[in-house]
PDB file of C-alpha atoms and ligand atoms in Angstrom:
ATOM      1  CA  MET A  30      -0.912   1.779  12.721  1.00 85.00           C
ATOM      2  CA  PRO A  31      -4.314   0.152  12.177  1.00 91.00           C
ATOM      3  CA  GLU A  32      -7.093   1.837  14.168  1.00 94.00           C
ATOM      4  CA  LEU A  33     -10.776   0.951  14.449  1.00 96.00           C
ATOM      5  CA  PRO A  34     -11.642   1.668  10.758  1.00 95.00           C
ATOM      6  CA  GLU A  35      -8.707  -0.373   9.446  1.00 93.00           C
ATOM      7  CA  VAL A  36      -9.396  -3.291  11.788  1.00 94.00           C
ATOM      8  CA  GLU A  37     -13.096  -3.165  10.876  1.00 95.00           C
ATOM      9  CA  THR A  38     -12.118  -3.307   7.191  1.00 93.00           C
ATOM     10  CA  TYR A  39     -10.041  -6.429   7.874  1.00 91.00           C
ATOM     11  CA  ARG A  40     -12.951  -7.908   9.823  1.00 95.00           C
ATOM     12  CA  SER A  41     -15.413  -7.453   6.995  1.00 93.00           C
ATOM     13  CA  ALA A  42     -12.918  -8.844   4.458  1.00 92.00           C
ATOM     14  CA  LEU A  43     -12.104 -11.885   6.620  1.00 94.00           C
ATOM     15  CA  GLU A  44     -15.687 -12.705   7.562  1.00 96.00           C
ATOM     16  CA  PRO A  45     -16.775 -14.261   4.231  1.00 96.00           C
ATOM     17  CA  ARG A  46     -13.431 -16.074   3.872  1.00 95.00           C
ATOM     18  CA  LEU A  47     -13.483 -17.605   7.350  1.00 97.00           C
ATOM     19  CA  VAL A  48     -17.001 -18.159   8.669  1.00 98.00           C
ATOM     20  CA  GLY A  49     -17.976 -21.833   8.345  1.00 98.00           C
ATOM     21  CA  ARG A  50     -14.411 -22.838   7.449  1.00 98.00           C
ATOM     22  CA  ALA A  51     -12.147 -25.006   9.591  1.00 98.00           C
ATOM     23  CA  PHE A  52      -8.445 -24.308  10.234  1.00 98.00           C
ATOM     24  CA  ARG A  53      -6.827 -27.376   8.646  1.00 98.00           C
ATOM     25  CA  ARG A  54      -3.218 -26.419   9.340  1.00 98.00           C
ATOM     26  CA  VAL A  55      -1.748 -23.529  11.281  1.00 97.00           C
ATOM     27  CA  ALA A  56       1.914 -22.479  11.214  1.00 96.00           C
ATOM     28  CA  VAL A  57       3.255 -19.716  13.470  1.00 95.00           C
ATOM     29  CA  HIS A  58       6.724 -18.750  12.220  1.00 94.00           C
ATOM     30  CA  ASP A  59       7.458 -16.068  14.802  1.00 94.00           C
ATOM     31  CA  PRO A  60       7.466 -16.910  18.533  1.00 94.00           C
ATOM     32  CA  ARG A  61       6.882 -13.227  19.381  1.00 95.00           C
ATOM     33  CA  LEU A  62       3.356 -13.542  18.014  1.00 95.00           C
ATOM     34  CA  THR A  63       2.182 -15.933  20.724  1.00 95.00           C
ATOM     35  CA  ARG A  64       4.641 -15.354  23.585  1.00 94.00           C
ATOM     36  CA  PRO A  65       4.852 -16.308  26.347  1.00 95.00           C
ATOM     37  CA  ARG A  66       3.192 -19.392  24.877  1.00 96.00           C
ATOM     38  CA  ASP A  67       5.001 -21.800  22.572  1.00 97.00           C
ATOM     39  CA  PRO A  68       3.894 -21.047  18.981  1.00 96.00           C
ATOM     40  CA  ARG A  69       3.649 -24.758  18.150  1.00 97.00           C
ATOM     41  CA  GLU A  70       1.318 -25.294  21.068  1.00 97.00           C
ATOM     42  CA  VAL A  71      -0.929 -22.406  19.964  1.00 97.00           C
ATOM     43  CA  ALA A  72      -0.926 -23.626  16.359  1.00 97.00           C
ATOM     44  CA  ALA A  73      -1.899 -27.135  17.462  1.00 97.00           C
ATOM     45  CA  GLU A  74      -4.695 -25.742  19.594  1.00 97.00           C
ATOM     46  CA  LEU A  75      -6.169 -23.893  16.592  1.00 98.00           C
ATOM     47  CA  GLU A  76      -5.972 -26.799  14.135  1.00 98.00           C
ATOM     48  CA  GLY A  77      -9.327 -28.411  13.499  1.00 98.00           C
ATOM     49  CA  GLU A  78     -11.284 -25.468  14.902  1.00 98.00           C
ATOM     50  CA  ARG A  79     -14.238 -24.251  12.808  1.00 98.00           C
ATOM     51  CA  VAL A  80     -14.973 -20.516  12.619  1.00 98.00           C
ATOM     52  CA  ALA A  81     -18.352 -19.354  13.915  1.00 98.00           C
ATOM     53  CA  SER A  82     -17.859 -15.590  13.562  1.00 98.00           C
ATOM     54  CA  VAL A  83     -15.314 -12.844  12.973  1.00 98.00           C
ATOM     55  CA  GLU A  84     -15.894  -9.913  15.285  1.00 98.00           C
ATOM     56  CA  ARG A  85     -14.105  -6.726  16.313  1.00 97.00           C
ATOM     57  CA  ARG A  86     -13.774  -4.988  19.647  1.00 97.00           C
ATOM     58  CA  GLY A  87     -11.715  -1.776  19.720  1.00 97.00           C
ATOM     59  CA  LYS A  88      -8.611  -2.633  17.713  1.00 96.00           C
ATOM     60  CA  TYR A  89      -8.912  -6.372  18.432  1.00 97.00           C
ATOM     61  CA  LEU A  90     -10.039  -8.899  15.844  1.00 97.00           C
ATOM     62  CA  ILE A  91     -11.957 -11.749  17.459  1.00 98.00           C
ATOM     63  CA  VAL A  92     -12.181 -15.067  15.644  1.00 98.00           C
ATOM     64  CA  ARG A  93     -14.770 -17.103  17.502  1.00 98.00           C
ATOM     65  CA  PHE A  94     -14.889 -20.844  16.910  1.00 98.00           C
ATOM     66  CA  VAL A  95     -17.863 -23.211  17.034  1.00 98.00           C
ATOM     67  CA  SER A  96     -16.221 -24.931  20.046  1.00 97.00           C
ATOM     68  CA  GLY A  97     -16.327 -21.633  21.975  1.00 96.00           C
ATOM     69  CA  LEU A  98     -12.570 -21.115  21.755  1.00 97.00           C
ATOM     70  CA  VAL A  99     -11.503 -17.602  20.716  1.00 98.00           C
ATOM     71  CA  LEU A 100      -8.478 -16.306  18.797  1.00 98.00           C
ATOM     72  CA  LEU A 101      -7.837 -12.683  19.702  1.00 97.00           C
ATOM     73  CA  VAL A 102      -5.598 -10.841  17.227  1.00 97.00           C
ATOM     74  CA  HIS A 103      -4.102  -7.406  17.845  1.00 96.00           C
ATOM     75  CA  LEU A 104      -2.332  -5.960  14.807  1.00 92.00           C
ATOM     76  CA  ARG A 105      -0.420  -3.275  16.806  1.00 90.00           C
ATOM     77  CA  MET A 106       1.870  -1.297  14.469  1.00 88.00           C
ATOM     78  CA  THR A 107       2.011  -3.217  11.203  1.00 87.00           C
ATOM     79  CA  GLY A 108       0.097  -6.502  11.491  1.00 89.00           C
ATOM     80  CA  GLY A 109      -2.356  -7.489   8.780  1.00 89.00           C
ATOM     81  CA  PHE A 110      -3.842 -10.172   6.544  1.00 90.00           C
ATOM     82  CA  PRO A 111      -2.705  -9.399   2.988  1.00 85.00           C
ATOM     83  CA  VAL A 112      -4.746 -10.802   0.116  1.00 79.00           C
ATOM     84  CA  GLU A 113      -1.640 -11.104  -2.083  1.00 78.00           C
ATOM     85  CA  PRO A 114       1.491 -13.015  -1.034  1.00 77.00           C
ATOM     86  CA  ALA A 115       3.757 -10.640   0.878  1.00 81.00           C
ATOM     87  CA  SER A 116       7.064 -10.485   2.715  1.00 89.00           C
ATOM     88  CA  HIS A 117       7.364 -10.538   6.517  1.00 90.00           C
ATOM     89  CA  GLU A 118       4.891 -13.397   6.904  1.00 91.00           C
ATOM     90  CA  ARG A 119       4.675 -14.413  10.579  1.00 95.00           C
ATOM     91  CA  ALA A 120       1.950 -17.053  10.433  1.00 93.00           C
ATOM     92  CA  ALA A 121      -0.212 -18.888   7.930  1.00 95.00           C
ATOM     93  CA  ILE A 122      -3.525 -20.702   8.139  1.00 96.00           C
ATOM     94  CA  GLU A 123      -4.638 -23.340   5.657  1.00 97.00           C
ATOM     95  CA  LEU A 124      -8.410 -23.626   5.523  1.00 97.00           C
ATOM     96  CA  ASP A 125     -10.489 -26.725   4.748  1.00 97.00           C
ATOM     97  CA  ASP A 126     -11.499 -25.223   1.380  1.00 96.00           C
ATOM     98  CA  GLY A 127      -7.832 -25.103   0.342  1.00 96.00           C
ATOM     99  CA  ALA A 128      -7.488 -21.334   0.780  1.00 95.00           C
ATOM    100  CA  ARG A 129      -4.444 -19.957   2.557  1.00 95.00           C
ATOM    101  CA  LEU A 130      -4.582 -17.017   4.928  1.00 94.00           C
ATOM    102  CA  ALA A 131      -1.277 -15.281   5.664  1.00 93.00           C
ATOM    103  CA  TYR A 132      -0.545 -12.998   8.596  1.00 94.00           C
ATOM    104  CA  ARG A 133       2.081 -10.342   7.879  1.00 92.00           C
ATOM    105  CA  ASP A 134       3.818  -8.083  10.369  1.00 91.00           C
ATOM    106  CA  VAL A 135       6.883  -5.998   9.526  1.00 87.00           C
ATOM    107  CA  ARG A 136       7.602  -4.618  13.003  1.00 90.00           C
ATOM    108  CA  ARG A 137       6.473  -7.769  14.870  1.00 91.00           C
ATOM    109  CA  PHE A 138       4.466  -6.137  17.654  1.00 92.00           C
ATOM    110  CA  GLY A 139       1.217  -7.934  16.783  1.00 92.00           C
ATOM    111  CA  THR A 140      -0.165 -10.606  19.109  1.00 96.00           C
ATOM    112  CA  TRP A 141      -2.260 -13.769  18.856  1.00 96.00           C
ATOM    113  CA  VAL A 142      -3.909 -14.910  22.069  1.00 97.00           C
ATOM    114  CA  VAL A 143      -6.111 -18.009  22.382  1.00 97.00           C
ATOM    115  CA  LEU A 144      -8.747 -17.727  25.090  1.00 97.00           C
ATOM    116  CA  ALA A 145     -11.491 -19.873  26.510  1.00 94.00           C
ATOM    117  CA  PRO A 146     -14.921 -18.278  26.008  1.00 90.00           C
ATOM    118  CA  GLU A 147     -15.292 -17.397  29.687  1.00 92.00           C
ATOM    119  CA  GLU A 148     -11.945 -15.552  29.638  1.00 96.00           C
ATOM    120  CA  LEU A 149     -12.762 -13.188  26.778  1.00 95.00           C
ATOM    121  CA  ASP A 150     -15.082 -10.723  28.502  1.00 94.00           C
ATOM    122  CA  ASP A 151     -12.724 -10.146  31.431  1.00 95.00           C
ATOM    123  CA  TYR A 152      -9.736  -9.846  29.117  1.00 96.00           C
ATOM    124  CA  LEU A 153     -11.434  -7.102  27.105  1.00 96.00           C
ATOM    125  CA  ALA A 154     -13.235  -5.403  29.991  1.00 94.00           C
ATOM    126  CA  THR A 155      -9.978  -4.552  31.769  1.00 95.00           C
ATOM    127  CA  ARG A 156      -8.498  -3.051  28.616  1.00 96.00           C
ATOM    128  CA  LEU A 157     -11.340  -1.376  26.704  1.00 97.00           C
ATOM    129  CA  GLY A 158     -14.106   1.149  27.219  1.00 97.00           C
ATOM    130  CA  PRO A 159     -17.350   0.963  25.208  1.00 96.00           C
ATOM    131  CA  GLU A 160     -17.389   0.763  21.430  1.00 97.00           C
ATOM    132  CA  PRO A 161     -17.427   4.385  20.187  1.00 98.00           C
ATOM    133  CA  LEU A 162     -20.027   3.586  17.519  1.00 98.00           C
ATOM    134  CA  GLY A 163     -22.238   1.669  19.942  1.00 97.00           C
ATOM    135  CA  SER A 164     -24.923   2.891  22.311  1.00 96.00           C
ATOM    136  CA  GLY A 165     -22.692   2.663  25.412  1.00 96.00           C
ATOM    137  CA  PHE A 166     -20.475   5.522  24.266  1.00 98.00           C
ATOM    138  CA  THR A 167     -22.581   8.364  25.633  1.00 98.00           C
ATOM    139  CA  ALA A 168     -21.646  11.971  26.328  1.00 97.00           C
ATOM    140  CA  SER A 169     -22.035  11.347  30.063  1.00 97.00           C
ATOM    141  CA  PHE A 170     -19.643   8.375  29.885  1.00 98.00           C
ATOM    142  CA  LEU A 171     -17.088  10.511  28.049  1.00 98.00           C
ATOM    143  CA  ARG A 172     -17.556  13.391  30.518  1.00 98.00           C
ATOM    144  CA  ARG A 173     -16.900  11.072  33.467  1.00 97.00           C
ATOM    145  CA  ARG A 174     -13.752   9.735  31.802  1.00 97.00           C
ATOM    146  CA  LEU A 175     -12.358  13.227  31.146  1.00 98.00           C
ATOM    147  CA  GLU A 176     -13.447  14.759  34.446  1.00 97.00           C
ATOM    148  CA  GLY A 177     -10.635  16.050  36.643  1.00 96.00           C
ATOM    149  CA  ARG A 178      -7.904  15.081  34.190  1.00 96.00           C
ATOM    150  CA  ARG A 179      -5.136  17.581  33.534  1.00 96.00           C
ATOM    151  CA  ALA A 180      -3.668  15.620  30.610  1.00 97.00           C
ATOM    152  CA  PRO A 181      -4.224  17.081  27.121  1.00 98.00           C
ATOM    153  CA  VAL A 182      -7.561  15.941  25.722  1.00 98.00           C
ATOM    154  CA  LYS A 183      -5.722  14.346  22.787  1.00 98.00           C
ATOM    155  CA  ALA A 184      -3.810  12.081  25.188  1.00 97.00           C
ATOM    156  CA  ALA A 185      -6.971  11.342  27.176  1.00 97.00           C
ATOM    157  CA  VAL A 186      -8.944  10.093  24.163  1.00 97.00           C
ATOM    158  CA  LEU A 187      -6.077   7.808  23.110  1.00 97.00           C
ATOM    159  CA  ASP A 188      -6.659   5.833  26.332  1.00 96.00           C
ATOM    160  CA  GLN A 189      -8.426   2.681  25.069  1.00 97.00           C
ATOM    161  CA  ARG A 190     -10.536   2.577  28.229  1.00 97.00           C
ATOM    162  CA  THR A 191     -12.003   5.933  27.187  1.00 97.00           C
ATOM    163  CA  VAL A 192     -12.463   5.333  23.455  1.00 97.00           C
ATOM    164  CA  ALA A 193     -11.882   1.745  22.297  1.00 98.00           C
ATOM    165  CA  GLY A 194     -10.232   1.684  18.889  1.00 97.00           C
ATOM    166  CA  LEU A 195      -9.228   5.337  18.583  1.00 97.00           C
ATOM    167  CA  GLY A 196      -5.584   5.971  17.636  1.00 96.00           C
ATOM    168  CA  ASN A 197      -3.407   8.887  16.612  1.00 96.00           C
ATOM    169  CA  ILE A 198      -4.910   9.565  13.190  1.00 96.00           C
ATOM    170  CA  TYR A 199      -8.604   9.480  14.008  1.00 98.00           C
ATOM    171  CA  ALA A 200      -8.049  11.313  17.309  1.00 98.00           C
ATOM    172  CA  ASP A 201      -6.644  14.299  15.402  1.00 98.00           C
ATOM    173  CA  GLU A 202      -9.471  14.157  12.877  1.00 98.00           C
ATOM    174  CA  ALA A 203     -12.080  13.866  15.663  1.00 98.00           C
ATOM    175  CA  LEU A 204     -10.720  16.894  17.535  1.00 98.00           C
ATOM    176  CA  TRP A 205     -10.770  18.888  14.300  1.00 98.00           C
ATOM    177  CA  HIS A 206     -14.434  17.940  13.708  1.00 98.00           C
ATOM    178  CA  ALA A 207     -15.191  18.916  17.314  1.00 98.00           C
ATOM    179  CA  GLN A 208     -13.234  22.205  16.997  1.00 98.00           C
ATOM    180  CA  VAL A 209     -11.421  21.386  20.226  1.00 98.00           C
ATOM    181  CA  HIS A 210      -7.702  22.169  20.611  1.00 98.00           C
ATOM    182  CA  PRO A 211      -5.729  18.941  21.243  1.00 98.00           C
ATOM    183  CA  LEU A 212      -3.689  20.437  24.108  1.00 98.00           C
ATOM    184  CA  ARG A 213      -6.666  21.585  26.191  1.00 98.00           C
ATOM    185  CA  PRO A 214      -6.635  19.928  29.630  1.00 98.00           C
ATOM    186  CA  ALA A 215      -9.215  17.121  29.315  1.00 98.00           C
ATOM    187  CA  GLY A 216     -11.037  18.062  32.514  1.00 98.00           C
ATOM    188  CA  GLU A 217     -11.645  21.637  31.359  1.00 98.00           C
ATOM    189  CA  LEU A 218     -13.928  20.823  28.446  1.00 98.00           C
ATOM    190  CA  THR A 219     -17.477  22.132  28.828  1.00 98.00           C
ATOM    191  CA  ALA A 220     -20.462  19.793  28.512  1.00 98.00           C
ATOM    192  CA  ASP A 221     -21.085  21.182  25.004  1.00 98.00           C
ATOM    193  CA  GLU A 222     -17.496  20.532  24.008  1.00 98.00           C
ATOM    194  CA  VAL A 223     -17.638  16.967  25.332  1.00 98.00           C
ATOM    195  CA  GLY A 224     -20.793  16.438  23.271  1.00 98.00           C
ATOM    196  CA  ALA A 225     -19.060  17.847  20.183  1.00 98.00           C
ATOM    197  CA  LEU A 226     -16.050  15.629  20.851  1.00 98.00           C
ATOM    198  CA  ARG A 227     -18.232  12.529  21.075  1.00 98.00           C
ATOM    199  CA  ARG A 228     -19.870  13.415  17.753  1.00 98.00           C
ATOM    200  CA  GLY A 229     -16.461  14.213  16.234  1.00 98.00           C
ATOM    201  CA  ILE A 230     -15.045  10.834  17.279  1.00 98.00           C
ATOM    202  CA  ARG A 231     -18.008   8.998  15.775  1.00 98.00           C
ATOM    203  CA  ARG A 232     -17.879  11.033  12.577  1.00 98.00           C
ATOM    204  CA  ALA A 233     -14.125  10.523  12.087  1.00 98.00           C
ATOM    205  CA  LEU A 234     -14.442   6.755  12.637  1.00 98.00           C
ATOM    206  CA  ARG A 235     -17.493   6.414  10.387  1.00 98.00           C
ATOM    207  CA  ASN A 236     -15.700   8.345   7.621  1.00 97.00           C
ATOM    208  CA  GLY A 237     -12.732   5.995   8.003  1.00 96.00           C
ATOM    209  CA  ILE A 238     -14.890   2.871   7.807  1.00 96.00           C
ATOM    210  CA  ALA A 239     -16.709   4.217   4.739  1.00 95.00           C
ATOM    211  CA  ARG A 240     -13.323   4.749   2.981  1.00 91.00           C
ATOM    212  CA  GLN A 241     -12.097   1.290   4.104  1.00 90.00           C
ATOM    213  CA  GLY A 242      -9.495   2.878   6.353  1.00 91.00           C
ATOM    214  CA  ALA A 243      -6.304   4.684   5.462  1.00 89.00           C
ATOM    215  CA  ASP A 244      -3.311   3.484   3.464  1.00 81.00           C
ATOM    216  CA  LEU A 245      -0.211   5.155   4.890  1.00 72.00           C
ATOM    217  CA  GLY A 246       2.099   3.736   2.256  1.00 68.00           C
ATOM    218  CA  ASP A 247       3.851   1.313   4.612  1.00 61.00           C
ATOM    219  CA  GLY A 248       2.389  -1.688   2.786  1.00 59.00           C
ATOM    220  CA  ALA A 249       0.719  -2.852   5.984  1.00 56.00           C
ATOM    221  CA  TYR A 250      -2.711  -1.914   4.830  1.00 57.00           C
ATOM    222  CA  PRO A 251      -3.172  -1.483   1.093  1.00 58.00           C
ATOM    223  CA  SER A 252      -6.799  -0.861   0.206  1.00 75.00           C
ATOM    224  CA  GLY A 253      -8.225   2.201   1.957  1.00 87.00           C
ATOM    225  CA  SER A 254      -8.567   5.763   0.678  1.00 89.00           C
ATOM    226  CA  MET A 255      -9.149   7.732   3.885  1.00 90.00           C
ATOM    227  CA  GLN A 256      -5.634   9.214   3.603  1.00 89.00           C
ATOM    228  CA  ASP A 257      -6.910  11.322   0.684  1.00 90.00           C
ATOM    229  CA  GLU A 258      -9.469  12.986   2.928  1.00 92.00           C
ATOM    230  CA  PHE A 259      -7.630  13.765   6.136  1.00 95.00           C
ATOM    231  CA  ALA A 260      -8.498  17.264   7.326  1.00 96.00           C
ATOM    232  CA  VAL A 261      -5.452  17.722   9.567  1.00 97.00           C
ATOM    233  CA  TYR A 262      -3.486  14.486  10.099  1.00 97.00           C
ATOM    234  CA  GLY A 263      -0.043  14.860   8.479  1.00 95.00           C
ATOM    235  CA  LYS A 264      -1.088  18.165   6.873  1.00 97.00           C
ATOM    236  CA  ALA A 265       1.301  20.672   8.495  1.00 97.00           C
ATOM    237  CA  GLY A 266       1.360  23.906   6.484  1.00 98.00           C
ATOM    238  CA  GLU A 267      -1.643  23.008   4.347  1.00 98.00           C
ATOM    239  CA  PRO A 268      -4.836  25.068   4.620  1.00 98.00           C
ATOM    240  CA  CYS A 269      -7.502  24.012   7.136  1.00 98.00           C
ATOM    241  CA  PRO A 270     -10.471  22.724   5.069  1.00 98.00           C
ATOM    242  CA  ARG A 271     -12.814  24.787   7.280  1.00 98.00           C
ATOM    243  CA  CYS A 272     -11.076  28.169   7.632  1.00 98.00           C
ATOM    244  CA  GLY A 273      -7.984  28.137   5.393  1.00 98.00           C
ATOM    245  CA  THR A 274      -5.477  28.740   8.203  1.00 98.00           C
ATOM    246  CA  PRO A 275      -2.284  26.652   7.817  1.00 98.00           C
ATOM    247  CA  ILE A 276      -2.409  23.455   9.880  1.00 98.00           C
ATOM    248  CA  GLU A 277       0.083  23.301  12.755  1.00 98.00           C
ATOM    249  CA  LYS A 278       1.948  20.381  14.258  1.00 98.00           C
ATOM    250  CA  THR A 279       2.713  19.803  17.926  1.00 98.00           C
ATOM    251  CA  ARG A 280       3.102  16.849  20.290  1.00 96.00           C
ATOM    252  CA  ALA A 281       0.536  15.506  22.741  1.00 95.00           C
ATOM    253  CA  GLY A 282       0.969  12.412  24.871  1.00 87.00           C
ATOM    254  CA  GLY A 283       4.239  11.775  23.044  1.00 91.00           C
ATOM    255  CA  ARG A 284       2.521  11.616  19.637  1.00 95.00           C
ATOM    256  CA  GLY A 285       2.711  13.882  16.607  1.00 97.00           C
ATOM    257  CA  THR A 286      -0.468  15.955  16.619  1.00 98.00           C
ATOM    258  CA  TRP A 287      -1.949  18.101  13.856  1.00 98.00           C
ATOM    259  CA  TYR A 288      -4.605  20.779  14.348  1.00 98.00           C
ATOM    260  CA  CYS A 289      -5.939  24.152  13.186  1.00 98.00           C
ATOM    261  CA  GLY A 290      -4.830  26.875  15.613  1.00 98.00           C
ATOM    262  CA  ARG A 291      -7.692  29.125  14.550  1.00 98.00           C
ATOM    263  CA  CYS A 292     -10.850  27.044  14.573  1.00 97.00           C
ATOM    264  CA  GLN A 293      -9.829  24.524  17.275  1.00 98.00           C
ATOM    265  CA  THR A 294      -9.990  26.400  20.558  1.00 96.00           C
TER     266      THR A 294
HETATM  267 ZN1   ZN B 433      -9.468  26.004  10.767  1.00 59.96          ZN
END
């Protein structure tokens, strides 16, 4: 599932292809992508629009048009914009330079939402906390979000209102960096541990961006190399890169969770 580093990699790849270009023709083949709106209506609304910028917020891609209109794309499980022709195409955009941009989604959970400019901030504000790599993601913000919560810290940091863009993979990697056990009740972390967790989250995400995300072999996202450098994610039985103890697997918040039982306390 694409998380912040994978979505950021798409953003930076799409930016030079899209900025300054107009959407000449748009075809949405799958009504699930735009529901409850009619896909033909959404496609017609996007035709003729010229791209001003390609931005990212959490796991959302934001295509902002010169007119002010916004296309908000969430890739969910398996959405993506392949460079090569691929199966499971759900939409296609023909640009005014003749290029064709395909949207692919095997599991069909991705969404396209068209918003007026004044709707965007509210839409995102109700769903997302601050950007974890921005200045708003402070230790005191994170402490307030975790305060009093009995849920495992792993589950707490997967809440997008706490850490926008964090998902299962980078949460495990962040907790390993922070040396915090994923099943600790979130509200019981000390101030030092919250500070370490904040740094761990930022480090895990920056590493992911630098490696252009992770390719998990599902064909959804083909170019990253972060999977070669995971410390704990998917590594049950392999030695912890810090202390050599075999990595363990458990569940937290309903998700498979990998950690070192010795150096994460
Ligand atoms: Zn260890």
